[in-house]
Amino acid sequence: MTYLPKPKVHHPDLPRNALGLTRRDYEGSLSTLCAGCGHDSVTAALILAFFELDIPPHRVAKLSGIGCSSKTPTYFLREAHGFNGVHGRMPALATGVSAARRDLWLVGISGDGDSLSIGLGQFCHAIRRRVRMVYILENNGVYGLTKGQFSASADIGSKSKKGEPNQQAPIDPVLLALSLGATFVARGFSGDKEQLVPILKAAFRHHGFAFVDVISPCVTFNDHEGSTKSYQYTRDHYKPVVHADFVPTHQEIVAHSEEGGVLDIRLHDGSVLRLRRTERDYDPTSRDAAYAYVRRHQDQGEVVTGILYIDSSPSEMHALSGTVETPLAQIPYEQLCPGGAALDQLMDSFR
Amino acid sequence: MPPTDVLNPSYYHRVVDCQWACPAHTNVPEYIRLIAQGRYSDAYLLNRESNVFPGILGRTCDRPCEPACRRTRVDGKPVAICRLKRVAADLRDDIRPRLPRAPSQKNGRRIACVGCGPASLTVANDLLPLGYEVVIYEKLSQPGGLMRTNIPAFRLPVEVLDEEINYILDMGVDLRLGTPVESMKWLLQQGYDAIFVGSGAPKGKDLNLPGRYDSDKVYIGIEWLEAVHFGHVERIEERVLIIGVGNTAMDCCRTARRLGGRDVKVMARRTRPYFKASPWELEDAEEEGVQIVENHAPSRFVVEHGRLTGMEFEVLQWYEEGGRQKSRTVDKVIVPCDAVILAIGQDNAFPWIERDIGIQFNEWDMPIVDRQTMQCSLPGVFFGGDAAWGPENIIWAVAHGHQAAISIHNHCQGIPLTQRPPQRMTLTSTKMGFHEWSYSNAYSPAQRAKMIHVDLSERFQRLNIEVETGFTPEQTASEVERCLNCDVQTHFTAPLCIECDACIDICPVDCLTLTTDGPEEQLRLRLTVPARNLKQPLYVSSPLKQTGRVMVKDEDLCLHCGLCAERCPTAAWDMRKFNLLIPYAGHE
Ligand SMILES: Cc1cc2nc3c(=O)[nH]c(=O)nc-3n(C[C@H](O)[C@H](O)[C@H](O)COP(=O)(O)OP(=O)(O)OC[C@H]3O[C@@H](n4cnc5c(N)ncnc54)[C@H](O)[C@@H]3O)c2cc1C
Ligand SMILES: Cc1ncc(C[n+]2csc(CCOP(=O)(O)OP(=O)(O)O)c2C)c(N)n1
Ligand code: SF4
Ligand code: SF4
Ligand code: SF4
Ligand SMILES: [Mg+2]
């Protein structure tokens, strides 16, 4: 944490995006997290992703629960909408915002405690409901904010700062999301923005529920020797399988050979997601294959990262419920709630 | 790239742009911090150590430090380094008790200096405290050289000059005024242990065009200014043309405005970006109603019936050919005038140095002087200031003086001149606590303070009314905070880094990158923001332990805000104050 605000000056050569903004225009207020916290790097990656996607900051809604991770929406996009809710309830908020304002970009930030302990039920149902959002789980294996108790993502045998090993089996949010039918599942690492930023950009382009688990070390309570969520451990067991390059709609798609492990996926809006696989036969479009692969490598102690599964024509909440295109919040009240007589009429039709 | 060797003092020195650019390597950020703390005397003495004449230079320095100042690259305008120096000088207490003193016990060595300008005075300043006897021969009746005779009093008050020159003279210089050295041969026979030639470049260039000698209203700039200084000239005609657009031209035109010149024009051959005068000098002249005329090359003095009535010029048009500027004449005009001042440069002249005594001269009739030792081809004879390589400025004369003093000391001790005392450094952490640093690390967005000038009507009343009033306390308080403290270095300890990216994410000006190593040209393009300013170095770490990548810092725009160090969980980055220990004569 610093007491000095980051000065407003920036490098004169800083690139500007289609909106004429620099990356600095996507920042938020000063972070109060510990110096070196992985969550701050995820924030930096999000800033880059929003900037590179030319997303207007005021068209974004940031939602979160409780935890160090859940504090981070304050640290990016100071012009965006935001709601910092109660512990584990971010998915409920997101569902509501999505229902009322389907025209906004939604980003939910959560932690392993927030999503896998108190909020596990909420997390599962947001996936089932297919809320169109980017759901980021900043995963550090501990409850950082409450001083480092093991969370539900801690591996068996991973040691606490005082040296005690964790004995309970972990919940792997990637496997959970896959099994519950999430249409975009990825894992990144806060210490590798080269991989993380393209993942986030792809997630924002996904027309459905996009889940991104980010290994994000807690530098204060879980970065010691014996921890399986430290910077060093993650780097030693890091296995990127699918890199993403995002090709925007207006750019010509250059032909490629399957040889290099390249796979193009056409997205909902006509743009193309170009995946480069480090393992030739990894198939990120097969849920079963992805599940099996991640399981297998987890047993070998490897942290598999990349865009692990993607459904290129996903369905999402509004399509499922047949809602109108206009955001509900923008429909005149009389129309949205036509009154007692209309209700009676409706009820009658069910008799 | 090989890891940067930051233990070599020149690496961090180069990061302190102003100090690196200053010929005398004045410790600018440190004196600015002292001013900020109200320690004006300390700031003055720190200045004096390297530049000897803070009060004079705080008004007149050519300030090579300012164009170099990092702040220019950050917000367009450098810190007002020079005028802050004046603040320290103006507000200092009586510092005489703290000045170096000459010992009563002399070391038995006698040194002669020719000329009493800033170069010789610096030599005396450095050698007297070591017990040398220093004799200065000066042709004129007053000490100070061009600082006194040519820099007008409205830029440099005579009291300021006297005070700082006297600090040196009072140490016991044997000053012989009105005593020109007319023969080097003679001087060599006087039994001095070493001789320093600081006689300047005393000859103003002439312009031999038709009509030059048909009128007595054509003056040579530096001679005319000297005559004004000594009161031999008190008026000038109404319409005056100044030929040339260097520093001398600026002083001539402004002096002419004070002596009755109403229509004063500075005639330049070239366009503004190529002028020798600094932008601020041009501004000051124009403020006083001087007209600056570009692209006019003089071709003839127009003298009618023995009276100068004007000057003929070729009007030039400049264009580029093969990367060089060329001109063609597009017109001829006569500009009417009553007097002309030639300010087209100075020449050296050594009529008093015999050419058969072992002092070699080159094809331009300049003595051959060694750039490092300041010695000419005759051992024991040293040159410095404008006498060495032609006209420069005061701060260069001072820098030469320091080096010559080291050489003279070596010479007298029988130590080879090339065996110079080394530069050293200290590097001290400024960390005081979790978020506390021993310097003001917050970035101030303040704009450069603008010097207040005396009203036009008032300033023309007398020749010696100082135009610049100095900064107000409020201006000083704001200006000191603009300094980025470039001497507080971002110092990296590679084995501590866990590659968390915190420093990279926080850096407001994107100086930092973690990347795979490579050749410099490639590395420069691969950084968070490409490092295109090749004048600024990259700081490259040794390979890091987790990924083998390197930490690269582009020094170019670093605000020295310390945010990287505050964000670093392991203190791999630390903010350390670099202090360059500059050797002077007598240092080991
Ligand atoms: C009009 C003008 C304005 C200037 N303004 C500035 C300015 O604003 N800032 C700046 O930094 N620089 C300025 N300069 C340049 C600066 O004054 C000189 O570069 C500097 O004074 C050189 O110092 P010096 O010690 O080498 O010689 P000088 O200052 O030239 O001193 C040489 C001395 O040697 C004496 N001398 C010469 N021959 C002999 C002899 N044979 N025997 C005895 N004595 C002799 C001379 O009388 C003179 O006093 C200006 C120069 C001019 C002409
Ligand atoms: C209802 C409720 N129960 C418990 C808490 C205490 N609490 C605050 S943060 C937190 C865990 C946060 O862990 P995680 O989501 O992993 O965030 P991190 O700090 O690790 O980023 C807990 C249990 C709370 N704030 N509210
Ligand atoms: S306690 Fe851990 S998770 Fe929380 S800010 Fe500090 S390092 Fe980050
Ligand atoms: S001190 Fe550090 S954070 Fe500040 S500008 Fe320099 S490198 Fe960047
Ligand atoms: S903040 Fe410190 S530990 Fe983290 S990358 Fe920078 S130097 Fe390394
Ligand atoms: Mg956590």
Coordinates of N, CA, C and O in Angstrom, one line a residue, chain A residues 1-4 6-7 9-14 23-24 31 33 35-36 40-41 44 190-191 193 219 223 231-232 235, chain B residues 74 435 441-443 498-502 505-510 528-529 546-547 549 557 559 561 563 566-569:
Chain A
M1 N 0.8 -1.2 0.0 CA 0.0 0.0 0.0 C 0.9 1.2 0.0 O 1.9 1.3 0.6
T2 N 0.4 2.3 -0.7 CA 1.2 3.5 -0.7 C 0.3 4.6 -0.2 O -0.9 4.6 -0.3
Y3 N 0.9 5.7 0.3 CA 0.1 6.8 0.7 C 0.1 7.9 -0.4 O -0.7 8.7 -0.4
L4 N 1.0 7.7 -1.4 CA 1.0 8.7 -2.5 C 0.1 8.3 -3.6 O 0.2 7.2 -4.0
K6 N -0.9 7.9 -7.4 CA -0.1 7.8 -8.6 C -0.2 9.1 -9.3 O -1.3 9.5 -9.7
P7 N 0.9 9.7 -9.6 CA 0.8 11.0 -10.3 C 0.0 10.9 -11.6 O 0.1 9.9 -12.3
V9 N 0.7 12.4 -14.4 CA 1.5 12.4 -15.6 C 1.7 11.1 -16.2 O 1.8 10.1 -15.5
H10 N 1.8 11.0 -17.5 CA 2.2 9.7 -18.1 C 3.2 9.9 -19.2 O 3.5 11.0 -19.6
H11 N 3.6 8.7 -19.7 CA 4.6 8.7 -20.8 C 4.0 9.4 -22.0 O 2.9 9.0 -22.4
P12 N 4.7 10.3 -22.6 CA 4.2 11.0 -23.8 C 3.9 10.0 -25.0 O 3.1 10.3 -25.8
D13 N 4.6 8.9 -25.0 CA 4.4 8.0 -26.1 C 3.4 6.9 -25.8 O 3.2 5.9 -26.5
L14 N 2.7 7.1 -24.7 CA 1.7 6.1 -24.4 C 0.6 6.0 -25.5 O 0.1 7.0 -25.9
R23 N -4.2 4.0 -21.5 CA -4.4 3.0 -20.5 C -4.6 3.7 -19.1 O -5.3 3.2 -18.3
R24 N -3.9 4.8 -18.9 CA -4.1 5.5 -17.6 C -5.5 5.9 -17.3 O -5.9 6.1 -16.2
S31 N -4.6 1.6 -4.8 CA -4.9 0.3 -4.1 C -4.4 0.4 -2.7 O -3.4 1.0 -2.4
L33 N -4.1 -2.6 -1.1 CA -3.7 -4.0 -0.9 C -2.2 -4.0 -0.5 O -1.5 -3.0 -0.7
A35 N 1.7 -4.5 -0.8 CA 2.6 -4.3 -1.9 C 3.0 -5.7 -2.4 O 3.3 -6.6 -1.6
G36 N 2.8 -5.9 -3.7 CA 3.2 -7.2 -4.3 C 2.0 -8.2 -4.4 O 2.2 -9.3 -4.8
D40 N -3.4 -7.0 -7.4 CA -3.1 -5.7 -8.1 C -2.6 -5.9 -9.6 O -2.9 -5.1 -10.4
S41 N -2.0 -7.0 -9.8 CA -1.6 -7.4 -11.2 C -2.8 -7.7 -12.0 O -2.8 -7.4 -13.2
A44 N -4.2 -4.6 -13.0 CA -3.5 -4.0 -14.2 C -3.8 -4.7 -15.5 O -3.9 -4.1 -16.5
S190 N -1.5 -14.3 -12.2 CA -1.3 -12.8 -12.1 C 0.1 -12.4 -12.6 O 0.3 -11.3 -13.0
G191 N 1.0 -13.4 -12.5 CA 2.4 -13.1 -12.8 C 2.7 -13.2 -14.3 O 3.9 -13.2 -14.7
K193 N 1.1 -11.6 -17.5 CA 0.1 -10.7 -18.2 C 0.0 -11.0 -19.6 O -1.0 -10.8 -20.3
V219 N 0.8 -12.3 -1.2 CA 2.2 -12.1 -0.9 C 2.5 -12.1 0.6 O 3.6 -12.4 1.1
D223 N 2.8 -16.9 0.4 CA 3.9 -16.8 -0.6 C 5.2 -17.4 0.0 O 6.3 -17.1 -0.5
Y231 N 4.3 -17.5 -5.7 CA 4.8 -17.1 -7.0 C 5.8 -18.2 -7.5 O 5.7 -18.7 -8.6
Q232 N 6.7 -18.6 -6.6 CA 7.7 -19.6 -7.0 C 7.0 -20.9 -7.4 O 7.3 -21.5 -8.5
R235 N 5.1 -20.8 -10.7 CA 6.1 -20.7 -11.9 C 6.7 -22.1 -12.1 O 6.9 -22.5 -13.2
Chain B
V74 N 9.3 15.6 -19.1 CA 8.0 15.2 -18.4 C 6.9 16.2 -18.7 O 5.8 15.8 -19.0
H435 N 6.2 4.1 4.6 CA 5.8 5.0 3.5 C 6.5 6.3 3.6 O 6.0 7.4 3.2
N441 N 9.1 13.0 -2.2 CA 9.0 12.1 -3.4 C 7.7 12.4 -4.2 O 7.5 11.9 -5.3
A442 N 6.7 13.1 -3.6 CA 5.5 13.4 -4.3 C 5.7 14.2 -5.5 O 6.5 15.1 -5.5
Y443 N 5.0 13.9 -6.6 CA 5.2 14.6 -7.8 C 4.4 15.9 -7.8 O 3.2 15.9 -7.5
I498 N 10.8 -11.1 -6.7 CA 9.9 -12.3 -6.8 C 9.0 -12.2 -8.1 O 8.1 -13.0 -8.3
E499 N 9.3 -11.2 -8.9 CA 8.6 -11.0 -10.2 C 7.1 -10.9 -10.0 O 6.4 -11.5 -10.8
C500 N 6.7 -10.1 -9.1 CA 5.3 -9.9 -8.9 C 4.6 -8.9 -9.8 O 3.4 -8.7 -9.8
D501 N 5.4 -8.1 -10.4 CA 5.0 -7.0 -11.3 C 4.5 -5.8 -10.6 O 4.0 -4.8 -11.3
A502 N 4.5 -5.7 -9.3 CA 3.9 -4.6 -8.6 C 4.5 -3.3 -9.1 O 3.9 -2.3 -9.3
D505 N 3.4 -2.3 -12.6 CA 2.0 -1.8 -12.6 C 1.9 -0.4 -12.0 O 1.1 0.4 -12.5
I506 N 2.7 -0.1 -11.0 CA 2.5 1.2 -10.4 C 3.2 2.4 -11.1 O 2.8 3.5 -11.0
C507 N 4.3 2.1 -11.8 CA 5.1 3.1 -12.3 C 4.3 4.1 -13.2 O 3.7 3.7 -14.2
P508 N 4.2 5.3 -12.8 CA 3.3 6.3 -13.6 C 3.8 6.5 -15.0 O 3.0 6.9 -15.9
V509 N 5.1 6.4 -15.2 CA 5.6 6.7 -16.6 C 6.1 5.5 -17.3 O 6.9 5.6 -18.3
D510 N 5.7 4.3 -16.9 CA 6.1 3.1 -17.6 C 7.6 2.9 -17.9 O 7.9 2.6 -19.0
T528 N 7.8 -1.8 -22.0 CA 6.4 -1.5 -21.7 C 6.0 -0.3 -22.6 O 5.0 -0.3 -23.3
V529 N 6.9 0.7 -22.6 CA 6.8 1.8 -23.7 C 8.2 1.8 -24.3 O 9.2 1.9 -23.6
Q546 N 13.4 -16.6 -10.5 CA 12.2 -17.4 -10.8 C 12.1 -17.8 -12.3 O 11.8 -18.9 -12.7
T547 N 12.3 -16.8 -13.2 CA 12.1 -17.0 -14.6 C 13.3 -16.8 -15.5 O 13.3 -17.1 -16.7
R549 N 14.3 -14.1 -16.4 CA 14.1 -12.8 -17.2 C 15.0 -11.7 -16.5 O 15.5 -12.0 -15.4
L557 N 12.3 8.8 -18.4 CA 11.3 9.7 -17.8 C 11.0 9.5 -16.3 O 10.1 10.0 -15.7
L559 N 10.3 9.6 -12.7 CA 10.0 10.7 -11.8 C 10.7 10.6 -10.5 O 10.5 11.5 -9.6
C561 N 9.8 9.0 -8.1 CA 8.7 9.1 -7.1 C 8.8 8.1 -6.1 O 8.1 8.1 -5.0
L563 N 7.5 5.2 -6.1 CA 6.4 4.3 -6.0 C 6.8 2.8 -6.2 O 6.2 1.9 -5.6
E566 N 8.0 1.6 -3.0 CA 7.0 1.5 -2.0 C 6.1 0.2 -2.3 O 5.6 -0.4 -1.4
R567 N 6.0 -0.1 -3.6 CA 5.1 -1.2 -4.0 C 5.9 -2.5 -3.9 O 5.3 -3.6 -3.8
C568 N 7.2 -2.5 -3.9 CA 8.0 -3.7 -3.9 C 7.8 -4.4 -2.6 O 8.2 -3.9 -1.5
P569 N 7.3 -5.7 -2.6 CA 7.2 -6.4 -1.3 C 8.5 -6.8 -0.7 O 8.5 -7.1 0.5

